[in-house]
Short mmCIF file of C-alpha atoms and ligand atoms in Angstrom, two decimals:
data_model
loop_
_atom_site.label_atom_id
_atom_site.label_comp_id
_atom_site.label_asym_id
_atom_site.label_seq_id
_atom_site.Cartn_x
_atom_site.Cartn_y
_atom_site.Cartn_z
CA MET M 329 -89.79 76.30 -8.77
CA ASP M 330 -88.09 79.35 -10.29
CA ALA M 331 -85.79 81.50 -8.19
CA VAL M 332 -87.91 84.61 -8.62
CA VAL M 333 -90.94 82.72 -7.26
CA ILE M 334 -89.01 81.31 -4.29
CA ALA M 335 -87.52 84.70 -3.41
CA GLY M 336 -90.96 86.32 -3.67
CA ALA M 337 -92.48 83.80 -1.26
CA VAL M 338 -89.59 83.99 1.21
CA ARG M 339 -89.56 87.80 1.18
CA MET M 340 -93.31 87.88 1.87
CA GLY M 341 -92.90 85.44 4.73
CA ASN M 342 -95.07 82.88 2.90
CA ARG M 343 -92.27 80.32 2.81
CA ARG M 344 -89.34 79.77 5.14
CA ALA M 345 -85.86 79.69 3.64
CA ILE M 346 -85.02 76.71 5.86
CA ASP M 347 -87.81 74.67 4.27
CA VAL M 348 -86.65 75.60 0.78
CA VAL M 349 -83.07 74.66 1.61
CA ASN M 350 -84.06 71.36 3.22
CA ALA M 351 -86.10 70.45 0.15
CA ALA M 352 -83.13 71.22 -2.13
CA LEU M 353 -80.77 69.14 0.03
CA ARG M 354 -83.23 66.22 0.00
CA ARG M 355 -83.47 66.41 -3.77
CA ALA M 356 -79.66 66.54 -4.09
CA THR M 357 -79.42 63.33 -2.06
CA ALA M 358 -82.18 61.66 -4.07
CA VAL M 359 -80.30 62.27 -7.34
CA ASP M 360 -76.89 61.41 -5.93
CA HIS M 361 -76.39 58.81 -8.69
CA LEU M 362 -75.98 61.67 -11.21
CA GLY M 363 -72.68 62.73 -9.67
CA ALA M 364 -73.67 66.38 -9.98
CA PHE M 365 -72.11 67.45 -6.68
CA ILE M 366 -68.55 67.14 -5.45
CA HIS M 367 -69.40 68.59 -2.07
CA LEU M 368 -72.72 69.31 -0.34
CA MET M 369 -72.87 71.91 2.43
CA PRO M 370 -75.94 71.16 4.55
CA GLU M 371 -74.74 72.89 7.72
CA HIS M 372 -73.61 76.04 5.98
CA ALA M 373 -76.86 76.17 3.98
CA ARG M 374 -79.13 75.66 6.99
CA GLN M 375 -77.26 78.28 8.97
CA ARG M 376 -77.64 80.82 6.15
CA ALA M 377 -81.32 79.93 5.75
CA MET M 378 -81.98 80.62 9.42
CA GLU M 379 -80.26 83.99 9.07
CA ILE M 380 -82.50 84.87 6.12
CA ASP M 381 -85.61 83.75 8.00
CA SER M 382 -84.71 85.93 10.96
CA LEU M 383 -84.20 88.94 8.66
CA VAL M 384 -87.69 88.38 7.27
CA ALA M 385 -89.12 87.94 10.78
CA SER M 386 -87.62 91.24 11.89
CA ASN M 387 -88.85 93.08 8.77
CA ARG M 388 -85.41 93.68 7.33
CA ASP M 389 -84.67 93.30 3.61
CA PRO M 390 -83.34 89.75 2.96
CA GLY M 391 -82.37 90.60 -0.67
CA ARG M 392 -83.68 89.96 -4.17
CA LEU M 393 -82.69 86.28 -4.05
CA ALA M 394 -83.75 85.63 -0.47
CA GLY M 395 -83.70 81.93 0.35
CA VAL M 396 -82.86 80.80 -3.18
CA PRO M 397 -80.70 77.65 -3.05
CA ILE M 398 -77.87 77.77 -5.56
CA ALA M 399 -75.05 75.45 -6.62
CA ILE M 400 -71.64 76.60 -7.75
CA LYS M 401 -69.05 75.04 -10.01
CA ASP M 402 -66.04 73.76 -8.13
CA ASN M 403 -63.77 76.41 -9.71
CA ILE M 404 -65.49 79.35 -7.98
CA ALA M 405 -63.95 80.38 -4.67
CA HIS M 406 -66.09 80.42 -1.51
CA GLU M 407 -64.17 81.37 1.59
CA GLY M 408 -63.57 78.48 4.00
CA HIS M 409 -64.95 75.86 1.60
CA PRO M 410 -63.17 73.37 -0.70
CA LEU M 411 -61.89 74.67 -4.05
CA MET M 412 -60.59 71.87 -6.26
CA ALA M 413 -61.62 72.75 -9.83
CA GLY M 414 -62.50 69.08 -10.38
CA SER M 415 -58.85 68.09 -9.89
CA ARG M 416 -57.26 65.64 -7.49
CA PHE M 417 -54.20 67.91 -7.69
CA LEU M 418 -56.14 70.40 -5.51
CA ASP M 419 -57.57 67.76 -3.18
CA GLY M 420 -57.83 69.30 0.28
CA ASN M 421 -57.46 72.88 -0.99
CA THR M 422 -59.64 75.45 0.79
CA ALA M 423 -60.59 78.88 -0.60
CA THR M 424 -59.22 81.88 1.26
CA HIS M 425 -61.71 84.34 -0.24
CA THR M 426 -65.07 84.49 -1.97
CA ALA M 427 -65.47 85.23 -5.69
CA THR M 428 -67.02 88.65 -6.34
CA ALA M 429 -69.84 87.14 -8.42
CA LEU M 430 -70.77 84.74 -5.64
CA GLN M 431 -70.47 87.42 -2.96
CA ARG M 432 -73.00 89.54 -4.86
CA LEU M 433 -75.46 86.63 -4.99
CA GLU M 434 -74.99 85.92 -1.29
CA ASP M 435 -75.47 89.60 -0.48
CA GLN M 436 -78.91 89.29 -2.11
CA GLY M 437 -79.85 86.30 0.02
CA ALA M 438 -78.88 83.36 -2.23
CA ILE M 439 -77.74 80.24 -0.33
CA VAL M 440 -75.02 77.91 -1.61
CA ILE M 441 -76.00 74.29 -0.96
CA GLY M 442 -73.10 72.60 -2.74
CA ARG M 443 -70.21 72.59 -5.16
CA THR M 444 -70.72 70.96 -8.53
CA ASN M 445 -68.73 68.43 -10.49
CA MET M 446 -66.78 69.59 -13.54
CA ASP M 447 -64.14 68.62 -16.06
CA GLU M 448 -60.75 69.18 -14.46
CA PHE M 449 -59.85 72.91 -14.64
CA GLY M 450 -62.75 73.40 -17.08
CA MET M 451 -61.13 71.39 -19.84
CA GLY M 452 -63.68 69.12 -21.46
CA SER M 453 -67.06 68.96 -23.12
CA SER M 454 -68.68 66.00 -21.41
CA GLY M 455 -68.06 66.08 -17.65
CA GLU M 456 -66.00 62.90 -17.97
CA HIS M 457 -62.65 64.57 -17.26
CA SER M 458 -63.32 65.07 -13.54
CA SER M 459 -61.04 63.47 -10.96
CA TRP M 460 -64.20 62.61 -9.00
CA GLY M 461 -65.88 60.55 -11.71
CA PRO M 462 -68.30 61.55 -14.45
CA THR M 463 -71.58 63.44 -14.12
CA ARG M 464 -74.67 61.88 -15.71
CA ASN M 465 -77.43 63.57 -17.68
CA PRO M 466 -80.69 63.71 -15.68
CA VAL M 467 -82.70 63.29 -18.91
CA ASP M 468 -80.86 60.05 -19.73
CA PRO M 469 -78.28 58.87 -17.18
CA ALA M 470 -76.53 56.75 -19.82
CA CYS M 471 -75.57 60.00 -21.53
CA VAL M 472 -73.19 62.81 -20.64
CA PRO M 473 -74.62 66.15 -19.46
CA GLY M 474 -72.04 68.11 -21.48
CA GLY M 475 -69.19 70.06 -19.99
CA SER M 476 -67.27 71.44 -18.49
CA SER M 477 -70.01 72.81 -16.16
CA SER M 478 -71.50 69.30 -16.06
CA GLY M 479 -72.68 69.24 -12.45
CA SER M 480 -74.20 72.71 -12.57
CA ALA M 481 -76.29 71.81 -15.63
CA ALA M 482 -77.32 68.47 -14.11
CA ALA M 483 -78.24 70.07 -10.75
CA VAL M 484 -80.57 72.55 -12.44
CA ALA M 485 -82.06 70.02 -14.88
CA ALA M 486 -82.68 67.54 -12.04
CA GLY M 487 -84.63 70.17 -10.10
CA VAL M 488 -82.17 70.48 -7.21
CA VAL M 489 -81.61 74.23 -7.54
CA PRO M 490 -83.11 76.90 -9.79
CA ILE M 491 -79.75 78.65 -10.36
CA ALA M 492 -76.28 77.17 -10.67
CA LEU M 493 -73.10 78.99 -11.59
CA GLY M 494 -70.85 77.67 -14.30
CA SER M 495 -67.87 79.11 -16.11
CA ASP M 496 -67.58 79.37 -19.86
CA THR M 497 -64.28 79.60 -21.70
CA GLY M 498 -65.35 78.09 -25.01
CA GLY M 499 -68.88 76.90 -24.32
CA SER M 500 -68.86 75.30 -20.89
CA VAL M 501 -72.08 76.95 -19.72
CA ARG M 502 -73.98 76.89 -23.02
CA GLN M 503 -73.14 73.38 -24.29
CA PRO M 504 -74.16 71.52 -21.07
CA ALA M 505 -77.26 73.75 -20.90
CA SER M 506 -78.14 72.51 -24.38
CA PHE M 507 -77.52 68.84 -23.50
CA CYS M 508 -79.61 69.04 -20.30
CA GLY M 509 -82.47 71.20 -21.59
CA VAL M 510 -81.84 74.28 -19.46
CA VAL M 511 -80.93 77.92 -20.07
CA GLY M 512 -77.23 78.88 -20.07
CA LEU M 513 -75.85 82.39 -20.45
CA LYS M 514 -72.31 83.50 -21.21
CA PRO M 515 -72.43 87.26 -20.76
CA THR M 516 -70.22 89.74 -22.61
CA TYR M 517 -66.57 89.22 -21.65
CA GLY M 518 -65.95 91.35 -18.56
CA ARG M 519 -69.61 91.68 -17.58
CA ILE M 520 -69.08 89.51 -14.50
CA SER M 521 -65.90 89.78 -12.47
CA ARG M 522 -63.49 86.84 -12.72
CA HIS M 523 -62.06 87.53 -9.28
CA GLY M 524 -62.21 84.23 -7.44
CA LEU M 525 -62.62 82.08 -10.54
CA VAL M 526 -59.85 79.50 -10.99
CA ALA M 527 -58.21 80.63 -14.24
CA PHE M 528 -58.20 78.40 -17.31
CA ALA M 529 -57.72 80.92 -20.16
CA SER M 530 -58.10 84.38 -18.68
CA SER M 531 -58.91 86.26 -21.90
CA LEU M 532 -61.87 83.93 -22.51
CA ASP M 533 -63.14 82.86 -19.05
CA GLN M 534 -66.56 84.18 -18.00
CA ILE M 535 -68.82 83.11 -15.14
CA GLY M 536 -72.41 82.51 -16.22
CA PRO M 537 -75.70 81.22 -14.79
CA LEU M 538 -77.52 77.99 -15.65
CA THR M 539 -81.24 78.22 -14.92
CA ARG M 540 -84.59 76.79 -15.95
CA SER M 541 -86.10 80.13 -16.96
CA ILE M 542 -84.85 83.20 -18.78
CA ARG M 543 -86.18 85.37 -15.95
CA ASP M 544 -83.89 83.61 -13.48
CA ALA M 545 -80.90 83.99 -15.81
CA ALA M 546 -81.69 87.71 -16.15
CA VAL M 547 -81.93 88.22 -12.38
CA ALA M 548 -78.76 86.22 -11.70
CA VAL M 549 -76.66 88.06 -14.26
CA SER M 550 -77.93 91.48 -13.22
CA VAL M 551 -77.05 90.74 -9.58
CA MET M 552 -73.54 89.52 -10.49
CA ALA M 553 -72.77 92.15 -13.16
CA GLY M 554 -70.77 95.29 -12.63
CA VAL M 555 -67.31 96.69 -12.37
CA ASP M 556 -65.03 95.15 -9.76
CA PRO M 557 -61.80 96.82 -8.64
CA LEU M 558 -60.39 93.31 -8.17
CA ASP M 559 -60.72 92.48 -11.89
CA SER M 560 -59.22 95.04 -14.26
CA THR M 561 -61.04 93.45 -17.23
CA SER M 562 -64.48 93.93 -15.68
CA LEU M 563 -66.74 96.21 -17.72
CA GLN M 564 -67.46 99.78 -16.66
CA ALA M 565 -70.67 100.04 -18.66
CA ARG M 566 -73.88 99.32 -16.78
CA MET M 567 -75.87 96.34 -17.93
CA VAL M 568 -79.27 97.06 -19.43
CA VAL M 569 -81.65 94.84 -17.51
CA PRO M 570 -84.09 93.19 -19.90
CA ASP M 571 -87.77 93.67 -19.30
CA VAL M 572 -88.61 90.00 -19.10
CA ALA M 573 -91.98 90.75 -17.56
CA SER M 574 -93.28 91.80 -20.97
CA PRO M 575 -91.25 90.32 -23.82
CA PRO M 576 -91.17 92.48 -26.94
CA SER M 577 -92.97 91.71 -30.13
CA LEU M 578 -90.88 89.99 -32.76
CA LYS M 579 -92.03 92.32 -35.48
CA ARG M 580 -89.15 92.75 -37.92
CA LEU M 581 -86.56 91.46 -35.47
CA ARG M 582 -83.69 90.46 -37.77
CA ILE M 583 -82.22 87.08 -36.86
CA GLY M 584 -78.92 86.44 -38.66
CA MET M 585 -78.43 82.84 -39.80
CA PRO M 586 -74.78 82.13 -40.68
CA ARG M 587 -74.74 79.82 -43.72
CA GLN M 588 -71.66 78.10 -42.29
CA ALA M 589 -73.58 77.03 -39.19
CA TRP M 590 -76.82 75.89 -40.79
CA SER M 591 -75.92 72.92 -42.91
CA ASP M 592 -78.78 70.43 -43.16
CA SER M 593 -76.29 67.63 -42.57
CA ILE M 594 -75.97 68.38 -38.85
CA PRO M 595 -78.26 66.25 -36.65
CA VAL M 596 -79.94 69.17 -34.85
CA TYR M 597 -80.82 71.02 -38.07
CA GLU M 598 -84.48 70.05 -38.41
CA PRO M 599 -85.78 70.58 -34.87
CA LEU M 600 -83.96 73.89 -34.55
CA MET M 601 -85.20 75.14 -37.93
CA LYS M 602 -88.70 74.34 -36.76
CA CYS M 603 -88.20 76.64 -33.79
CA LEU M 604 -86.81 79.39 -36.05
CA HIS M 605 -89.69 79.12 -38.48
CA GLU M 606 -92.09 79.56 -35.60
CA LEU M 607 -90.30 82.79 -34.73
CA LYS M 608 -90.63 83.81 -38.37
CA SER M 609 -94.37 83.17 -38.32
CA ARG M 610 -94.55 85.52 -35.35
CA GLY M 611 -92.90 88.37 -37.21
CA ALA M 612 -89.14 87.80 -37.06
CA VAL M 613 -87.10 88.01 -40.26
CA LEU M 614 -84.55 85.24 -40.88
CA VAL M 615 -81.56 86.82 -42.62
CA PRO M 616 -78.93 84.53 -44.18
CA ILE M 617 -75.45 85.87 -43.46
CA ASP M 618 -71.95 84.77 -44.38
CA LEU M 619 -69.37 84.20 -41.66
CA PRO M 620 -66.54 82.27 -43.34
CA ILE M 621 -64.28 83.08 -40.40
CA LEU M 622 -66.23 80.53 -38.29
CA SER M 623 -64.05 77.74 -39.69
CA ALA M 624 -61.00 79.28 -37.98
CA ALA M 625 -62.65 79.25 -34.55
CA LEU M 626 -61.82 75.76 -33.34
CA PRO M 627 -58.09 75.75 -34.19
CA ALA M 628 -57.63 79.35 -32.97
CA TYR M 629 -59.39 78.52 -29.70
CA TYR M 630 -57.32 75.43 -28.95
CA VAL M 631 -54.07 77.31 -29.58
CA LEU M 632 -55.03 80.38 -27.53
CA SER M 633 -56.81 78.65 -24.66
CA SER M 634 -54.07 76.04 -24.29
CA ALA M 635 -51.33 78.69 -24.41
CA GLU M 636 -53.04 80.67 -21.65
CA ALA M 637 -53.68 77.50 -19.66
CA ALA M 638 -49.99 76.53 -19.88
CA SER M 639 -49.15 79.86 -18.28
CA ASN M 640 -52.01 79.92 -15.73
CA LEU M 641 -51.44 76.37 -14.54
CA ALA M 642 -47.70 76.84 -14.02
CA ARG M 643 -48.51 77.83 -10.43
CA TYR M 644 -49.58 74.27 -9.59
CA ASP M 645 -46.23 72.72 -8.82
CA GLY M 646 -46.73 70.88 -5.53
CA ILE M 647 -44.67 73.59 -3.81
CA ARG M 648 -46.86 76.69 -3.82
CA LEU M 649 -50.08 74.96 -4.75
CA GLY M 650 -51.22 71.39 -5.29
CA VAL M 651 -50.63 68.02 -3.67
CA ARG M 652 -46.86 67.45 -3.32
CA GLN M 653 -45.06 64.28 -4.38
CA THR M 654 -41.78 64.59 -2.49
CA ARG M 655 -38.67 63.42 -4.38
CA ALA M 656 -34.89 63.84 -3.86
CA THR M 657 -34.57 67.10 -5.81
CA LEU M 658 -36.76 70.14 -6.31
CA GLU M 659 -37.08 69.50 -10.02
CA ASP M 660 -38.08 65.87 -9.52
CA THR M 661 -40.59 66.93 -6.87
CA ILE M 662 -42.24 69.40 -9.25
CA THR M 663 -42.22 66.93 -12.15
CA ALA M 664 -43.69 64.12 -10.06
CA SER M 665 -46.33 66.41 -8.52
CA ARG M 666 -47.50 67.70 -11.89
CA THR M 667 -47.37 64.28 -13.56
CA GLN M 668 -49.46 62.65 -10.87
CA GLY M 669 -51.63 65.68 -10.15
CA PHE M 670 -52.95 66.59 -13.60
CA GLY M 671 -55.24 64.25 -15.51
CA PRO M 672 -54.61 63.27 -19.16
CA GLU M 673 -56.74 66.00 -20.78
CA VAL M 674 -55.05 68.77 -18.78
CA GLN M 675 -51.62 67.36 -19.64
CA ARG M 676 -52.59 67.31 -23.32
CA ARG M 677 -53.55 71.01 -23.17
CA LEU M 678 -50.38 71.96 -21.28
CA LEU M 679 -48.22 70.22 -23.89
CA LEU M 680 -50.12 71.87 -26.74
CA GLY M 681 -49.96 75.29 -25.08
CA THR M 682 -46.27 75.09 -24.31
CA TYR M 683 -45.59 73.90 -27.85
CA ALA M 684 -47.65 76.75 -29.34
CA LEU M 685 -45.61 79.29 -27.38
CA SER M 686 -42.20 77.77 -28.09
CA GLU M 687 -39.57 79.82 -29.85
CA GLY M 688 -39.86 79.73 -33.62
CA LEU M 689 -43.36 78.28 -33.53
CA SER M 690 -45.24 80.99 -31.74
CA ALA M 691 -45.23 83.22 -34.84
CA GLN M 692 -46.91 80.45 -36.83
CA LEU M 693 -49.33 79.28 -34.17
CA TYR M 694 -49.98 81.83 -31.45
CA SER M 695 -49.79 84.94 -33.64
CA ARG M 696 -51.99 83.46 -36.35
CA ALA M 697 -54.55 82.40 -33.76
CA THR M 698 -54.55 85.94 -32.36
CA ALA M 699 -55.12 87.33 -35.85
CA ALA M 700 -58.02 84.93 -36.38
CA ARG M 701 -59.50 86.09 -33.12
CA THR M 702 -59.31 89.75 -34.16
CA ALA M 703 -60.95 88.89 -37.47
CA MET M 704 -63.68 87.02 -35.61
CA ARG M 705 -64.42 90.03 -33.43
CA GLU M 706 -64.51 92.42 -36.37
CA THR M 707 -66.66 90.11 -38.49
CA LEU M 708 -69.24 89.65 -35.74
CA ASP M 709 -69.30 93.39 -34.93
CA ARG M 710 -69.90 94.10 -38.62
CA ALA M 711 -72.66 91.48 -38.82
CA PHE M 712 -74.56 93.33 -36.12
CA SER M 713 -74.93 96.34 -38.40
CA THR M 714 -77.39 94.30 -40.49
CA VAL M 715 -78.99 91.93 -37.94
CA ASP M 716 -80.20 92.25 -34.32
CA VAL M 717 -79.32 88.77 -33.08
CA ILE M 718 -77.37 85.86 -34.61
CA ALA M 719 -78.71 82.32 -34.21
CA THR M 720 -76.73 79.08 -34.48
CA PRO M 721 -77.18 75.63 -32.97
CA THR M 722 -75.55 75.53 -29.52
CA ALA M 723 -73.97 72.19 -30.42
CA PRO M 724 -74.12 70.10 -33.60
CA CYS M 725 -75.58 67.13 -31.68
CA GLY M 726 -77.52 66.21 -28.57
CA ALA M 727 -76.11 64.47 -25.48
CA PHE M 728 -73.97 61.46 -26.43
CA HIS M 729 -73.40 58.26 -24.47
CA LEU M 730 -70.81 58.16 -21.72
CA GLY M 731 -67.50 56.73 -22.89
CA THR M 732 -68.12 57.25 -26.61
CA ARG M 733 -65.83 60.25 -27.21
CA ILE M 734 -63.39 60.21 -24.36
CA GLU M 735 -60.72 58.36 -26.38
CA ASP M 736 -60.96 60.76 -29.30
CA PRO M 737 -60.12 64.32 -28.23
CA ALA M 738 -60.55 65.79 -31.73
CA GLU M 739 -64.09 64.41 -31.91
CA MET M 740 -64.81 65.70 -28.40
CA TYR M 741 -63.61 69.20 -29.36
CA THR M 742 -66.18 69.45 -32.17
CA ALA M 743 -68.98 69.70 -29.57
CA ASP M 744 -67.92 73.35 -29.09
CA ILE M 745 -67.70 74.37 -32.72
CA PHE M 746 -70.57 76.88 -32.43
CA THR M 747 -70.01 78.11 -28.88
CA ILE M 748 -66.37 79.08 -29.43
CA PRO M 749 -66.84 82.02 -31.87
CA PRO M 750 -68.55 84.35 -29.33
CA SER M 751 -66.02 83.26 -26.70
CA LEU M 752 -63.18 84.40 -28.95
CA SER M 753 -64.96 87.64 -29.86
CA GLY M 754 -66.30 88.44 -26.39
CA HIS M 755 -69.95 88.80 -27.51
CA PRO M 756 -72.73 87.64 -25.17
CA ALA M 757 -74.36 84.31 -26.05
CA LEU M 758 -77.26 82.33 -24.66
CA SER M 759 -78.35 78.73 -25.07
CA VAL M 760 -82.13 78.30 -24.99
CA PRO M 761 -83.88 74.90 -24.94
CA ALA M 762 -85.48 74.79 -28.39
CA GLY M 763 -86.46 71.25 -29.24
CA MET M 764 -85.73 67.56 -28.87
CA LEU M 765 -83.73 65.10 -30.96
CA HIS M 766 -84.16 61.35 -30.31
CA GLY M 767 -85.66 62.14 -26.91
CA LYS M 768 -82.84 64.45 -25.82
CA PRO M 769 -82.97 68.21 -25.44
CA ILE M 770 -81.16 70.52 -27.84
CA GLY M 771 -80.40 74.20 -27.57
CA LEU M 772 -80.48 77.17 -29.87
CA GLN M 773 -77.62 79.62 -29.40
CA LEU M 774 -78.44 83.33 -29.60
CA ILE M 775 -75.49 85.70 -29.96
CA GLY M 776 -76.02 89.39 -29.21
CA PRO M 777 -74.20 92.62 -29.95
CA ARG M 778 -71.40 93.38 -27.50
CA GLU M 779 -72.75 94.38 -24.06
CA ASP M 780 -76.34 93.72 -25.16
CA GLU M 781 -77.42 90.77 -23.03
CA ALA M 782 -80.97 92.18 -23.12
CA ALA M 783 -81.29 91.48 -26.87
CA ILE M 784 -80.70 87.76 -26.47
CA LEU M 785 -82.56 87.37 -23.17
CA ASN M 786 -85.64 89.03 -24.68
CA LEU M 787 -85.66 86.69 -27.66
CA GLY M 788 -84.96 83.75 -25.33
CA MET M 789 -88.00 84.77 -23.31
CA VAL M 790 -90.17 84.62 -26.43
CA ILE M 791 -88.91 81.08 -27.12
CA THR M 792 -89.24 79.65 -23.60
CA GLY M 793 -92.17 81.74 -22.41
CA ARG M 794 -90.68 82.06 -18.93
N1 LIG S 1338 -65.01 72.32 -24.03
C1 LIG S 1338 -64.10 73.41 -24.22
C2 LIG S 1338 -62.72 73.01 -23.75
O1 LIG S 1338 -62.57 71.88 -23.43
C3 LIG S 1338 -64.59 74.61 -23.47
C4 LIG S 1338 -64.33 74.52 -22.03
C5 LIG S 1338 -64.85 75.68 -21.26
O2 LIG S 1338 -65.60 76.50 -21.75
N2 LIG S 1338 -64.36 75.79 -20.02
O3 LIG S 1338 -61.82 73.76 -23.72
#
């Protein structure tokens, strides 16, 4: 059931929050084999549900999301609860504060039932790089659910919760949404405060919702959005809330189709084109556009995100943060802690990031990547003077089998080839379930003008009908 329906029933007193929460917890246990959750919180959730029910009973406002069970990615802080970012290095770590985005959801009556599995520190595209074992795709448990917000996508797709929070640095909300057949939104950079989100690459990280319906994504983002004094990059501008109750007509809506993204050799081409032609028959105009800069996205992203990660993850040393491996000297203690604490993918990124920033090389690598990023931003901004929305596949393929890409990082990285451009440029982007390929869901990515989440949510609403 969608969040807006649950909240409506709880607010009216037609359904008790405790019953909703118990049902979600039962479902989470029933699909335990998916590995979607790292930590379930039955006591916390039941306690919160009883508080909501007593607000309703005493005629006080329980909030727009009253009684809605939610799941949060294990890199989002929740005071007094574990915060491990999918890493054994943070085993036993407890959050000392609550992320602003989560606080805003809780203030509206949402109830956290558990923390979801993820690729360690958000680095991965399949959910297989978690210290707690892989997550499986509810549609086909032999396949990956995508990553890095693997557990959040699986929890929503398996019907445990209607809303789960993920974080998206280069596609980690949208790509698993595509693989699991749910909606995933990465808002404009800065729309949602990053305070309380474990940093991977701060200039790219954004919290975003995974949901079954566009309406739920719209409600979740509008509750979380807004300036936060604790995050200096949070946007001042107010978010325009889309009118998802009555989606607009498509008449003459210009959908930009980058030639570089729509090659008929990619597996998802045909089913996604079918969806786009349907939009065309309902009045939209498909406009071919040229975005040659897209080819620079993947290399620029891996240089920039790894460089920022190398700096952000320096704080995990076994002394200030992280499980300590005590050795005879301070240096050996730090080296042993980091070597044993970080998994192989994180170590790969830290090496790449440190290399990219090293003296003599940073001009070639880091500066060129920054220039590519600026060009990406300018090219996309310019494109929006001739089109209203840009459409690309969310990923070039559907969910792949567990174990098939883990040994080949370069192959794994290609899963994000289309989600990375709007991450680099900061534009909002949405993955909408738009078809099936060999029995697995695939998503269409809609990119909107900066700060215009409404444009993509409205079109998403036309596609999903909910
Ligand atoms: N899959 C990409 C990476 O591994 C994106 C991750 C993310 O968005 N957190 O870096």
